[in-house]
mmCIF file of C-alpha atoms in Angstrom:
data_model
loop_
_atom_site.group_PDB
_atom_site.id
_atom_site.type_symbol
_atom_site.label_atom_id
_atom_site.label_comp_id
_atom_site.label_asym_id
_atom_site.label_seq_id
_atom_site.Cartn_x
_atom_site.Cartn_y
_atom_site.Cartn_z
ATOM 1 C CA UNK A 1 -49.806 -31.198 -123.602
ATOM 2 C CA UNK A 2 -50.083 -29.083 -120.389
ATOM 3 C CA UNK A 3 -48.389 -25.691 -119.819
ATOM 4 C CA UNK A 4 -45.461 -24.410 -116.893
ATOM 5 C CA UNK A 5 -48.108 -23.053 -114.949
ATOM 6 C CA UNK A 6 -44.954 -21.894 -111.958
ATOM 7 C CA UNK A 7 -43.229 -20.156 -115.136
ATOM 8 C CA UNK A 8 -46.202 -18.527 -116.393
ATOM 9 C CA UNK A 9 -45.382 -15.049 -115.915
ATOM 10 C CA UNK A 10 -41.825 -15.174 -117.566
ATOM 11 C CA UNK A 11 -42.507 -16.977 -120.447
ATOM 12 C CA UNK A 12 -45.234 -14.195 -121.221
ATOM 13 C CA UNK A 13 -44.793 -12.227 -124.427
ATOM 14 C CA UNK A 14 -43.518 -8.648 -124.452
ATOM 15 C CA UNK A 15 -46.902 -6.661 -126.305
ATOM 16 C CA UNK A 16 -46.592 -3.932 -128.725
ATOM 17 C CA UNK A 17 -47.059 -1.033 -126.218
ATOM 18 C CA UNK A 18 -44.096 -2.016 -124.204
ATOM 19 C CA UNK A 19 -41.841 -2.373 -126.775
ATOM 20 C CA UNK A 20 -42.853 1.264 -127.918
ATOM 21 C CA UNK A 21 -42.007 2.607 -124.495
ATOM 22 C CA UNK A 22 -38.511 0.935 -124.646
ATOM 23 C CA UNK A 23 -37.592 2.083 -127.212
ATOM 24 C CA UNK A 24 -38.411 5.582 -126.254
ATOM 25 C CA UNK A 25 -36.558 5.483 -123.283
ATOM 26 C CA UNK A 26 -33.743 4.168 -125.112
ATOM 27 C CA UNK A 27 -34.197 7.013 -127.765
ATOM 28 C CA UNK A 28 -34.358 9.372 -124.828
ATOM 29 C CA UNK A 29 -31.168 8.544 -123.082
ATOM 30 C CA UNK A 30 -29.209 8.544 -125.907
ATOM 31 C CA UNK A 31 -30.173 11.737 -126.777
ATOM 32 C CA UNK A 32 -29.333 12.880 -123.058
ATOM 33 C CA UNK A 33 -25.694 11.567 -123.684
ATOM 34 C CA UNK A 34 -25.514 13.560 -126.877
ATOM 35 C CA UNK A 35 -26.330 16.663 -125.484
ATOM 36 C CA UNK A 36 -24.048 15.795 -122.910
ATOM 37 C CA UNK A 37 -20.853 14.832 -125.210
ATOM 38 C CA UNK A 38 -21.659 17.963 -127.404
ATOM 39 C CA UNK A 39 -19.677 21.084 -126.891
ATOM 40 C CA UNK A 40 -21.342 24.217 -125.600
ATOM 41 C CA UNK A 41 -20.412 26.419 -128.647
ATOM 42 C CA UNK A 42 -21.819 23.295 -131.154
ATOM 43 C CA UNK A 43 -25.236 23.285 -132.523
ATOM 44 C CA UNK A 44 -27.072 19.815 -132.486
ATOM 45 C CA UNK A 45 -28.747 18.013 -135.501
ATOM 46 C CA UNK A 46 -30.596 15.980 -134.353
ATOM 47 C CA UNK A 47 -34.462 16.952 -134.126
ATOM 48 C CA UNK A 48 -35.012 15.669 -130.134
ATOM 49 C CA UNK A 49 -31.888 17.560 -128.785
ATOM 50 C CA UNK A 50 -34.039 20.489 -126.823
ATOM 51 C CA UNK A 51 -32.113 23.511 -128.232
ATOM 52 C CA UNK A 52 -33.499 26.166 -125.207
ATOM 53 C CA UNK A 53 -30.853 24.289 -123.066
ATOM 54 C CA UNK A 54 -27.947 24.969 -125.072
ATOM 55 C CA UNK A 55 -28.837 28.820 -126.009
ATOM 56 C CA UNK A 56 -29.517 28.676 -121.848
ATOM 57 C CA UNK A 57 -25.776 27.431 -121.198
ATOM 58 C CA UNK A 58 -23.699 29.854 -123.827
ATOM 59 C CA UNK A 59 -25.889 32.596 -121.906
ATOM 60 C CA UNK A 60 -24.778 31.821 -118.686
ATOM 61 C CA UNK A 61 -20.874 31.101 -119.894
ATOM 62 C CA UNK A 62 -20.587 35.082 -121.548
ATOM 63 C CA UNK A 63 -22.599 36.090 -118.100
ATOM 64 C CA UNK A 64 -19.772 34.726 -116.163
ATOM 65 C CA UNK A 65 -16.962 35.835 -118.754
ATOM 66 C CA UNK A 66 -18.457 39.174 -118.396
ATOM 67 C CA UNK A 67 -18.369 39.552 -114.852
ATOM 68 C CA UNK A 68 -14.798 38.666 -114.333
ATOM 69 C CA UNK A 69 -13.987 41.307 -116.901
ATOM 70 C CA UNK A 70 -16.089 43.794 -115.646
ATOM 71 C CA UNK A 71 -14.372 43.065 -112.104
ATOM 72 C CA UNK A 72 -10.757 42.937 -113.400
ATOM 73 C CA UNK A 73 -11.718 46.157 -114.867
ATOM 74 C CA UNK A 74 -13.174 48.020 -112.056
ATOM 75 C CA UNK A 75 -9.844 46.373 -110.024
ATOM 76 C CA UNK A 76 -7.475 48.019 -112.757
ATOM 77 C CA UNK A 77 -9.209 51.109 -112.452
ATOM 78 C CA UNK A 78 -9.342 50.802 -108.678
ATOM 79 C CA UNK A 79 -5.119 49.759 -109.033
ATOM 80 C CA UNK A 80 -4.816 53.294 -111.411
ATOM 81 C CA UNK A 81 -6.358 55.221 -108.779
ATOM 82 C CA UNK A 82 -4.978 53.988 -105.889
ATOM 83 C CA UNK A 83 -1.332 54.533 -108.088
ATOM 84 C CA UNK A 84 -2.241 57.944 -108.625
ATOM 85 C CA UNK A 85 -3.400 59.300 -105.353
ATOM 86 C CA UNK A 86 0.022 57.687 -103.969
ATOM 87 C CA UNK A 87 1.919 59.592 -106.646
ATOM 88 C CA UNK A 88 0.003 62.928 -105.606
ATOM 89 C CA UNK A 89 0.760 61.907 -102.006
ATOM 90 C CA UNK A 90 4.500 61.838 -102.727
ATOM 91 C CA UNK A 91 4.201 65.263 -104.853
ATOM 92 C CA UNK A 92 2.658 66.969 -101.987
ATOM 93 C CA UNK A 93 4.875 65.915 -99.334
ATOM 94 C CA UNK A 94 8.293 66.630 -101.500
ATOM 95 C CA UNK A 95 5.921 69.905 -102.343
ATOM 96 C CA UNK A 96 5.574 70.759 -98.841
ATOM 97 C CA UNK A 97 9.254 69.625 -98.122
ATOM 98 C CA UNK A 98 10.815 72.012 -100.770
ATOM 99 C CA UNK A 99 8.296 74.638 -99.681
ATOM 100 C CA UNK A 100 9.381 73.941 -95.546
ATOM 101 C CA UNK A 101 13.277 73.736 -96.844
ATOM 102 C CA UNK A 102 12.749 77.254 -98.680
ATOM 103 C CA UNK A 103 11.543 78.855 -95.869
ATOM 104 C CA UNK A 104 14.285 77.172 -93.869
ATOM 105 C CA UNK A 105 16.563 79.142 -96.472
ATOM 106 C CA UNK A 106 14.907 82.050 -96.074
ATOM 107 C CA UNK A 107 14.791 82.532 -92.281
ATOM 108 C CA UNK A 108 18.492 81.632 -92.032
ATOM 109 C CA UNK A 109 19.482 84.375 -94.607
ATOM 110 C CA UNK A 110 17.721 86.836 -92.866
ATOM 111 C CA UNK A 111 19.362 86.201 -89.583
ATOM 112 C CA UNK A 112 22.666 86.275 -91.399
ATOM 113 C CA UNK A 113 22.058 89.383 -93.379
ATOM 114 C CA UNK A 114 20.622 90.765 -89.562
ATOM 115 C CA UNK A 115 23.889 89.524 -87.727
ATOM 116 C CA UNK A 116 25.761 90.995 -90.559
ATOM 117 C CA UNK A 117 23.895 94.408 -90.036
ATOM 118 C CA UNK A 118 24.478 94.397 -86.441
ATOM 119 C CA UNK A 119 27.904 93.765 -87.063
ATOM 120 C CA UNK A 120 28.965 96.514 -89.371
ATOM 121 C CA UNK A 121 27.333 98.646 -87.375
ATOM 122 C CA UNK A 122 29.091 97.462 -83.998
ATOM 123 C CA UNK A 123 32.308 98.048 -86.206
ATOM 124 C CA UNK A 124 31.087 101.731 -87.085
ATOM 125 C CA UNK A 125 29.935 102.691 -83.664
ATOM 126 C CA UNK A 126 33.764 101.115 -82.400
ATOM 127 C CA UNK A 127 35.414 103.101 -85.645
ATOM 128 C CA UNK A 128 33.571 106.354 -84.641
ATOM 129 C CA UNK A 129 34.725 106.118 -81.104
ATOM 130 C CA UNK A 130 38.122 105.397 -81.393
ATOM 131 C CA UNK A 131 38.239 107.956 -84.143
ATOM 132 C CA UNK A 132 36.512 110.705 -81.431
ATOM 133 C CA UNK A 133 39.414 109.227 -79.181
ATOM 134 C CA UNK A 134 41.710 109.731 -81.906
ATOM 135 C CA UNK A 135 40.739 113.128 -82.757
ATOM 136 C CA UNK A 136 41.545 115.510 -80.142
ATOM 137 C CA UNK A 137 40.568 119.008 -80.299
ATOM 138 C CA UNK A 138 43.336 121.038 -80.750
ATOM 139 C CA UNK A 139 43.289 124.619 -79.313
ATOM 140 C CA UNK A 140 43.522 127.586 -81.453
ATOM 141 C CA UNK A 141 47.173 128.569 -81.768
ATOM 142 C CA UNK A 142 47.234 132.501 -79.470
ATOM 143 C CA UNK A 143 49.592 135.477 -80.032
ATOM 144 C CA UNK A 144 50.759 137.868 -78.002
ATOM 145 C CA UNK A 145 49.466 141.550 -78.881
ATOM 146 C CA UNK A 146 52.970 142.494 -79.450
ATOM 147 C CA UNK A 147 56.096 142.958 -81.792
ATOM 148 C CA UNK A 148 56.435 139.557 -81.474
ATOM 149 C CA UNK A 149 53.231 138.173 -81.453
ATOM 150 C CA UNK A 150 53.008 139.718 -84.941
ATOM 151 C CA UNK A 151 55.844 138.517 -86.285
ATOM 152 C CA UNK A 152 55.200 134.871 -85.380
ATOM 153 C CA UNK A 153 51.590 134.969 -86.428
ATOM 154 C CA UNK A 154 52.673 136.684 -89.900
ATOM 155 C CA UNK A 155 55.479 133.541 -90.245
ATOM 156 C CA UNK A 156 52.664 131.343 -90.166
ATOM 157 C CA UNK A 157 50.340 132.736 -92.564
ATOM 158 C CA UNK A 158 53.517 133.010 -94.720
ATOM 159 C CA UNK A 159 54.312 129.153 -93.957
ATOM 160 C CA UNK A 160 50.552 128.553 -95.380
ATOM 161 C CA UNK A 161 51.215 130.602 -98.414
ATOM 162 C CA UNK A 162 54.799 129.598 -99.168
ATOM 163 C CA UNK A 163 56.040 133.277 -98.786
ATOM 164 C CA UNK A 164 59.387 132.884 -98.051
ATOM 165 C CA UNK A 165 61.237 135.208 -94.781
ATOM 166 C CA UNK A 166 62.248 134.742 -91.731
ATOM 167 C CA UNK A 167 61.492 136.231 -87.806
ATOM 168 C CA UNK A 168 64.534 137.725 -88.234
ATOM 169 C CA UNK A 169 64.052 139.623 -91.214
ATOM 170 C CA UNK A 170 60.950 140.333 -90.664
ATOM 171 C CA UNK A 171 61.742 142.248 -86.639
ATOM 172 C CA UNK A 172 65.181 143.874 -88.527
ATOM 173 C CA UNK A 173 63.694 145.616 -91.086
ATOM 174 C CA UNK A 174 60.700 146.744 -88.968
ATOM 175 C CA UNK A 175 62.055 148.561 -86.536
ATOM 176 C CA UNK A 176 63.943 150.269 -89.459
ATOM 177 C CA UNK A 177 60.908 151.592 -91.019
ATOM 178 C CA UNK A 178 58.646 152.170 -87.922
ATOM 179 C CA UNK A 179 60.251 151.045 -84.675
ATOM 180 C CA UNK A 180 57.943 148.483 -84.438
ATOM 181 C CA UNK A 181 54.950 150.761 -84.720
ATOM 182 C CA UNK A 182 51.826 149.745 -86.252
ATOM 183 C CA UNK A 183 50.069 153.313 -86.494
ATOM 184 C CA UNK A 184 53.431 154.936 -87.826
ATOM 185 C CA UNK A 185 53.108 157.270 -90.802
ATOM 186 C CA UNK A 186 55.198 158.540 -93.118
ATOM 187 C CA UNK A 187 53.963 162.417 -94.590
ATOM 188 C CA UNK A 188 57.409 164.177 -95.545
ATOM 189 C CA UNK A 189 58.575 161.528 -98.324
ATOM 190 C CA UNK A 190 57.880 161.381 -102.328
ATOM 191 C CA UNK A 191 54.985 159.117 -101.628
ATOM 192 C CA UNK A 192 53.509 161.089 -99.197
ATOM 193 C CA UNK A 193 53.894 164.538 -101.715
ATOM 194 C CA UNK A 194 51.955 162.088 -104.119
ATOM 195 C CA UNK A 195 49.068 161.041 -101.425
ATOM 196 C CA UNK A 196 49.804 157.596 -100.597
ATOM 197 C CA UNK A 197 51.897 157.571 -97.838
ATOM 198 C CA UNK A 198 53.535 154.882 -96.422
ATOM 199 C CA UNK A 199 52.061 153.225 -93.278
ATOM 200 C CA UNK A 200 52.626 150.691 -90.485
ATOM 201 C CA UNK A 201 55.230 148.520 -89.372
ATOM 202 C CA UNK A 202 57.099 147.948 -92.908
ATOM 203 C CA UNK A 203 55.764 150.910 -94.106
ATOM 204 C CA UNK A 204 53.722 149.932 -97.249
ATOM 205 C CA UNK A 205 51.796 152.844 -99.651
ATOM 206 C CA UNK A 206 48.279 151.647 -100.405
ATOM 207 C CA UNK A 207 48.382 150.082 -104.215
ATOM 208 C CA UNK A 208 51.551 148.049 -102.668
ATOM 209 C CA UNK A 209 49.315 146.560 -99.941
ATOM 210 C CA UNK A 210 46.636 146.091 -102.502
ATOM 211 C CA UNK A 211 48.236 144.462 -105.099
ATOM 212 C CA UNK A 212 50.072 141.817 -102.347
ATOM 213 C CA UNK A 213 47.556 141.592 -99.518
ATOM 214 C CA UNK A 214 47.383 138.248 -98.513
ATOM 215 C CA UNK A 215 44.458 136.102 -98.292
ATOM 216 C CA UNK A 216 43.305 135.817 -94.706
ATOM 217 C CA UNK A 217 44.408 138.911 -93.302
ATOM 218 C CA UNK A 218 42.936 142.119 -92.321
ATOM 219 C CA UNK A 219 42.296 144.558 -95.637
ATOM 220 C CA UNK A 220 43.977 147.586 -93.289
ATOM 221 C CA UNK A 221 47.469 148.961 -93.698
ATOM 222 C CA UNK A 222 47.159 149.640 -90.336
ATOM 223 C CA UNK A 223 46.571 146.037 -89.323
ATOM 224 C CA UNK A 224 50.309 144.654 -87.955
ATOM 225 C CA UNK A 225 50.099 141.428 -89.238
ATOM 226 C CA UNK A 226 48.436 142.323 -92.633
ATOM 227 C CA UNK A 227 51.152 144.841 -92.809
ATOM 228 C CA UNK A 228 53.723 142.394 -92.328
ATOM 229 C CA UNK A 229 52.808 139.422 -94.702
ATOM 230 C CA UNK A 230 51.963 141.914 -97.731
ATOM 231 C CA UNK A 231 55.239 143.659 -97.352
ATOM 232 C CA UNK A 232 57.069 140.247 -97.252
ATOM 233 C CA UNK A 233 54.981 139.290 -100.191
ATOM 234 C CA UNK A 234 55.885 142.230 -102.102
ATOM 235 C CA UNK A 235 59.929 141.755 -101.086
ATOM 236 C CA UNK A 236 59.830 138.224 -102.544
ATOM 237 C CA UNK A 237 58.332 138.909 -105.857
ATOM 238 C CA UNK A 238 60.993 141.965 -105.755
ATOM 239 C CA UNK A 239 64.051 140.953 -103.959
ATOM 240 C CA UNK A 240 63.772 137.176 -103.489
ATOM 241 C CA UNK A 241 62.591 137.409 -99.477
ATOM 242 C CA UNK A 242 62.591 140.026 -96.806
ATOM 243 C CA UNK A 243 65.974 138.906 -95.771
ATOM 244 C CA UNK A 244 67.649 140.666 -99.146
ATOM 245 C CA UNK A 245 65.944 143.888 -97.773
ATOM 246 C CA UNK A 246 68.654 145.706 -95.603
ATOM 247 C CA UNK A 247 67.225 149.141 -96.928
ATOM 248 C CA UNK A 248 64.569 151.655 -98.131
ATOM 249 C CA UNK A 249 62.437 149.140 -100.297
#
């Protein structure tokens, strides 16, 4: 019987060869899903899955895990540094505040402890003026060069030395003795016959006028005033004052 010759090419049998090369490219895609379905920290069995590509991928993944730690670290460190130059910034300036508020201090004591100064001395310049106002000079107190200029001068130094007498006895019992004269000299009496003769207005012998000179006055019997206060020295410690004395003493 006669053969389809219009079906001749599909009814032709598949050779040997062909079917070999099918069933590699089968083999070959399978293994392609494999790899593809396998996890890329798993290790294949199976003798076609090409290993280089897997050992090629892990590489790759700790490249990249790497680099994102290296950069978060570098970021960190960046962070950290950036935090501490702010903090040193901040010290510096509160630094340099404290320093500029110090100083502030500083200049405004000093013009307080100067406005002080000026002021106490402003108050002792004022004090020594109104003091020089205050204190005016008082003229020396004069005496007349007479009977009683003496007296009243002799009062005073007695005032000063708490010798008690007064102007009156003090002119009474001079012009007794000597009239009221300074140089007046007694040479007839005991003291005389002994060598010390009395002299001057309350005629008073030498150890007498020694022994009650007071301070101040003249060292003369002959002196009016030194005459006077050392005889109303003596008649105080003796009679009480030169008042009592209404006689030869």
């Amino acid at each position: 019987m006669l053969k389809n010759t219009k079906n001749r090419g599909l009814g032709r049998a598949i050779t040997k060869r062909q079917k070999i090369a099918i069933a590699g490219v089968t083999t070959l895609g399978a293994a392609a899903l494999a790899i593809s379905a396998v996890p890329g920290n798993a290790q294949t069995t199976t003798a076609e899955a090409p290993t280089g590509k897997v050992a090629y991928s892990n590489e790759q993944i700790k490249d990249v895990k790497g680099s994102v730690t290296d950069q978060l670290a570098r970021d960190s460190v960046k962070a950290e540094e950036m935090s501490a130059k702010h903090k040193a910034a901040v010290a510096a300036a509160k630094h340099r505040a404290a320093e500029a508020a110090a100083k502030h201090r500083a200049a405004k004591a000093t013009a307080a402890k100067k406005k002080a100064e000026a002021e106490r001395k402003a108050k002792e310049a004022a004090s020594r003026s109104a003091k020089r106002i205050q204190v005016k000079p008082v003229a020396a107190k004069t005496y007349a060069n007479n009977l009683d200029g003496w007296i009243r001068e002799a009062l005073d130094i007695m005032k000063k030395h708490n010798i008690p007498g007064t102007y009156d006895g003090l002119y009474r019992n001079t012009m007794r003795e000597s009239s009221g004269n300074p140089n007046a000299i007694n040479n007839w009496d005991i003291n005389a016959q002994n060598g010390i003769p009395s002299i001057g207005l309350l005629q008073v012998i030498k150890p007498t006028f020694d022994a009650y000179h007071v301070p101040g006055t003249a060292f003369s019997q002959y002196d009016p005033v030194a005459n006077l206060t050392a005889a109303a020295n003596y008649a105080a410690d003796r009679y009480g004052s030169i008042d009592n004395v209404n006689s030869a003493y």
